[in-house]
Amino acid sequence: MGFDVSVALTWILFLALFPMSFFWLRRAWRIGFKRDFSEVALKHGQSPAAPEKFATVELLINALAGGMLVYVIYLVVTGSAEYSTWSAVAGTTIWCKLFAGFGLSRHAHMKVGAKTVTRAS
């Protein structure tokens, strides 16, 4: 029996769901219950001027993504979903969370009314 790359990647994806869901749910917990806004909408490691303004959206993004990954873990462990189904749901959840977090951080750091400097050619 030889080494099968697809089986290895399947296990890597499944095992990666555990720390991702843990960190995302922990971040939601910190924002929602501990009122810790230090990780809200970070851009280059810097918080926006008013992170509490964006805390609810960041909380929802992290809670929904973390909860969805916990549900995917449940589906895999109970055998309720085929590989193509759970891997598609997990992959879509991961990408949507990353894009939503990126968009929120860029929106939170947007400078309203700032003049843009253009370079002369």
PDB file of C-alpha atoms in Angstrom:
ATOM      1  CA  MET A   1       0.000   0.000   0.000  1.00  0.00           C
ATOM      2  CA  GLY A   2       1.517   3.284  -1.131  1.00  0.00           C
ATOM      3  CA  PHE A   3       1.230   6.827   0.039  1.00  0.00           C
ATOM      4  CA  ASP A   4      -1.950   8.497  -1.193  1.00  0.00           C
ATOM      5  CA  VAL A   5      -1.752  12.278  -1.356  1.00  0.00           C
ATOM      6  CA  SER A   6      -5.515  12.768  -1.441  1.00  0.00           C
ATOM      7  CA  VAL A   7      -5.962  10.854   1.815  1.00  0.00           C
ATOM      8  CA  ALA A   8      -3.204  12.913   3.440  1.00  0.00           C
ATOM      9  CA  LEU A   9      -4.808  16.178   2.309  1.00  0.00           C
ATOM     10  CA  THR A  10      -8.188  15.008   3.578  1.00  0.00           C
ATOM     11  CA  TRP A  11      -6.725  14.337   7.018  1.00  0.00           C
ATOM     12  CA  ILE A  12      -4.876  17.666   7.005  1.00  0.00           C
ATOM     13  CA  LEU A  13      -8.101  19.513   6.179  1.00  0.00           C
ATOM     14  CA  PHE A  14     -10.071  17.628   8.828  1.00  0.00           C
ATOM     15  CA  LEU A  15      -7.462  18.104  11.553  1.00  0.00           C
ATOM     16  CA  ALA A  16      -7.074  21.791  10.670  1.00  0.00           C
ATOM     17  CA  LEU A  17     -10.771  22.333  11.420  1.00  0.00           C
ATOM     18  CA  PHE A  18     -10.139  21.861  15.155  1.00  0.00           C
ATOM     19  CA  PRO A  19      -7.679  24.727  15.781  1.00  0.00           C
ATOM     20  CA  MET A  20      -9.453  27.056  13.346  1.00  0.00           C
ATOM     21  CA  SER A  21     -12.819  26.595  15.036  1.00  0.00           C
ATOM     22  CA  PHE A  22     -11.197  26.937  18.475  1.00  0.00           C
ATOM     23  CA  PHE A  23      -9.440  30.216  17.659  1.00  0.00           C
ATOM     24  CA  TRP A  24     -12.460  31.725  15.902  1.00  0.00           C
ATOM     25  CA  LEU A  25     -14.863  30.789  18.705  1.00  0.00           C
ATOM     26  CA  ARG A  26     -12.363  32.013  21.313  1.00  0.00           C
ATOM     27  CA  ARG A  27     -12.095  35.332  19.485  1.00  0.00           C
ATOM     28  CA  ALA A  28     -15.911  35.595  19.422  1.00  0.00           C
ATOM     29  CA  TRP A  29     -15.981  34.814  23.146  1.00  0.00           C
ATOM     30  CA  ARG A  30     -13.404  37.502  23.893  1.00  0.00           C
ATOM     31  CA  ILE A  31     -15.297  40.108  21.903  1.00  0.00           C
ATOM     32  CA  GLY A  32     -18.769  39.186  23.124  1.00  0.00           C
ATOM     33  CA  PHE A  33     -18.311  38.343  26.776  1.00  0.00           C
ATOM     34  CA  LYS A  34     -14.979  39.775  27.863  1.00  0.00           C
ATOM     35  CA  ARG A  35     -15.458  42.965  25.807  1.00  0.00           C
ATOM     36  CA  ASP A  36     -11.863  42.674  24.564  1.00  0.00           C
ATOM     37  CA  PHE A  37     -11.647  44.617  21.311  1.00  0.00           C
ATOM     38  CA  SER A  38      -7.885  44.255  20.835  1.00  0.00           C
ATOM     39  CA  GLU A  39      -8.299  41.844  17.897  1.00  0.00           C
ATOM     40  CA  VAL A  40     -11.186  43.571  16.127  1.00  0.00           C
ATOM     41  CA  ALA A  41     -10.589  44.508  12.474  1.00  0.00           C
ATOM     42  CA  LEU A  42      -6.796  44.390  12.615  1.00  0.00           C
ATOM     43  CA  LYS A  43      -4.818  45.800   9.706  1.00  0.00           C
ATOM     44  CA  HIS A  44      -1.063  45.266   9.891  1.00  0.00           C
ATOM     45  CA  GLY A  45      -1.509  44.441  13.590  1.00  0.00           C
ATOM     46  CA  GLN A  46      -3.146  47.801  14.349  1.00  0.00           C
ATOM     47  CA  SER A  47      -6.676  48.253  15.672  1.00  0.00           C
ATOM     48  CA  PRO A  48      -8.940  50.867  14.076  1.00  0.00           C
ATOM     49  CA  ALA A  49      -9.640  54.172  15.826  1.00  0.00           C
ATOM     50  CA  ALA A  50     -12.961  52.890  17.249  1.00  0.00           C
ATOM     51  CA  PRO A  51     -12.819  49.069  17.401  1.00  0.00           C
ATOM     52  CA  GLU A  52     -16.013  48.831  19.482  1.00  0.00           C
ATOM     53  CA  LYS A  53     -17.901  50.171  16.465  1.00  0.00           C
ATOM     54  CA  PHE A  54     -16.982  47.063  14.452  1.00  0.00           C
ATOM     55  CA  ALA A  55     -17.018  44.542  17.310  1.00  0.00           C
ATOM     56  CA  THR A  56     -20.512  43.201  16.603  1.00  0.00           C
ATOM     57  CA  VAL A  57     -19.717  42.416  12.986  1.00  0.00           C
ATOM     58  CA  GLU A  58     -16.409  40.784  13.922  1.00  0.00           C
ATOM     59  CA  LEU A  59     -18.217  38.778  16.606  1.00  0.00           C
ATOM     60  CA  LEU A  60     -20.768  37.505  14.086  1.00  0.00           C
ATOM     61  CA  ILE A  61     -18.124  36.627  11.506  1.00  0.00           C
ATOM     62  CA  ASN A  62     -16.076  34.614  14.001  1.00  0.00           C
ATOM     63  CA  ALA A  63     -19.035  32.975  15.755  1.00  0.00           C
ATOM     64  CA  LEU A  64     -20.717  31.881  12.525  1.00  0.00           C
ATOM     65  CA  ALA A  65     -17.501  30.565  10.981  1.00  0.00           C
ATOM     66  CA  GLY A  66     -16.409  28.781  14.158  1.00  0.00           C
ATOM     67  CA  GLY A  67     -19.852  27.308  14.704  1.00  0.00           C
ATOM     68  CA  MET A  68     -20.042  26.125  11.117  1.00  0.00           C
ATOM     69  CA  LEU A  69     -16.689  24.354  11.428  1.00  0.00           C
ATOM     70  CA  VAL A  70     -17.834  22.663  14.651  1.00  0.00           C
ATOM     71  CA  TYR A  71     -20.911  21.480  12.740  1.00  0.00           C
ATOM     72  CA  VAL A  72     -18.689  20.132   9.941  1.00  0.00           C
ATOM     73  CA  ILE A  73     -16.583  18.286  12.519  1.00  0.00           C
ATOM     74  CA  TYR A  74     -19.798  16.797  13.905  1.00  0.00           C
ATOM     75  CA  LEU A  75     -20.879  15.705  10.405  1.00  0.00           C
ATOM     76  CA  VAL A  76     -17.548  14.015   9.746  1.00  0.00           C
ATOM     77  CA  VAL A  77     -17.351  12.239  13.103  1.00  0.00           C
ATOM     78  CA  THR A  78     -20.911  10.910  12.857  1.00  0.00           C
ATOM     79  CA  GLY A  79     -20.501   9.965   9.190  1.00  0.00           C
ATOM     80  CA  SER A  80     -23.502  12.081   8.192  1.00  0.00           C
ATOM     81  CA  ALA A  81     -21.846  13.715   5.194  1.00  0.00           C
ATOM     82  CA  GLU A  82     -19.759  12.504   2.294  1.00  0.00           C
ATOM     83  CA  TYR A  83     -16.281  13.860   1.693  1.00  0.00           C
ATOM     84  CA  SER A  84     -17.341  16.111  -1.174  1.00  0.00           C
ATOM     85  CA  THR A  85     -20.058  17.692   0.949  1.00  0.00           C
ATOM     86  CA  TRP A  86     -18.142  18.379   4.164  1.00  0.00           C
ATOM     87  CA  SER A  87     -14.989  19.505   2.382  1.00  0.00           C
ATOM     88  CA  ALA A  88     -17.014  21.939   0.255  1.00  0.00           C
ATOM     89  CA  VAL A  89     -18.801  23.354   3.298  1.00  0.00           C
ATOM     90  CA  ALA A  90     -15.554  23.637   5.260  1.00  0.00           C
ATOM     91  CA  GLY A  91     -13.669  25.229   2.385  1.00  0.00           C
ATOM     92  CA  THR A  92     -16.428  27.707   1.626  1.00  0.00           C
ATOM     93  CA  THR A  93     -16.701  28.640   5.306  1.00  0.00           C
ATOM     94  CA  ILE A  94     -12.957  29.218   5.612  1.00  0.00           C
ATOM     95  CA  TRP A  95     -12.777  31.384   2.494  1.00  0.00           C
ATOM     96  CA  CYS A  96     -15.889  33.393   3.376  1.00  0.00           C
ATOM     97  CA  LYS A  97     -14.535  34.055   6.877  1.00  0.00           C
ATOM     98  CA  LEU A  98     -11.194  35.211   5.512  1.00  0.00           C
ATOM     99  CA  PHE A  99     -12.785  37.504   2.909  1.00  0.00           C
ATOM    100  CA  ALA A 100     -15.291  38.935   5.398  1.00  0.00           C
ATOM    101  CA  GLY A 101     -12.565  39.610   7.968  1.00  0.00           C
ATOM    102  CA  PHE A 102     -10.365  41.225   5.332  1.00  0.00           C
ATOM    103  CA  GLY A 103     -13.205  43.415   4.099  1.00  0.00           C
ATOM    104  CA  LEU A 104     -14.136  44.459   7.624  1.00  0.00           C
ATOM    105  CA  SER A 105     -10.571  45.391   8.480  1.00  0.00           C
ATOM    106  CA  ARG A 106     -10.220  47.496   5.339  1.00  0.00           C
ATOM    107  CA  HIS A 107     -13.564  49.172   5.985  1.00  0.00           C
ATOM    108  CA  ALA A 108     -12.665  49.882   9.622  1.00  0.00           C
ATOM    109  CA  HIS A 109      -9.377  51.533   8.660  1.00  0.00           C
ATOM    110  CA  MET A 110     -10.854  53.587   5.845  1.00  0.00           C
ATOM    111  CA  LYS A 111     -10.066  57.275   6.106  1.00  0.00           C
ATOM    112  CA  VAL A 112     -13.174  59.266   5.261  1.00  0.00           C
ATOM    113  CA  GLY A 113     -12.537  62.586   3.561  1.00  0.00           C
ATOM    114  CA  ALA A 114      -8.806  62.016   3.201  1.00  0.00           C
ATOM    115  CA  LYS A 115      -7.192  63.394   0.091  1.00  0.00           C
ATOM    116  CA  THR A 116      -5.509  60.881  -2.137  1.00  0.00           C
ATOM    117  CA  VAL A 117      -2.079  61.661  -3.423  1.00  0.00           C
ATOM    118  CA  THR A 118      -1.484  60.781  -7.053  1.00  0.00           C
ATOM    119  CA  ARG A 119       1.872  60.540  -8.679  1.00  0.00           C
ATOM    120  CA  ALA A 120       2.549  62.556 -11.785  1.00  0.00           C
ATOM    121  CA  SER A 121       3.753  60.421 -14.673  1.00  0.00           C
TER     122      SER A 121
END
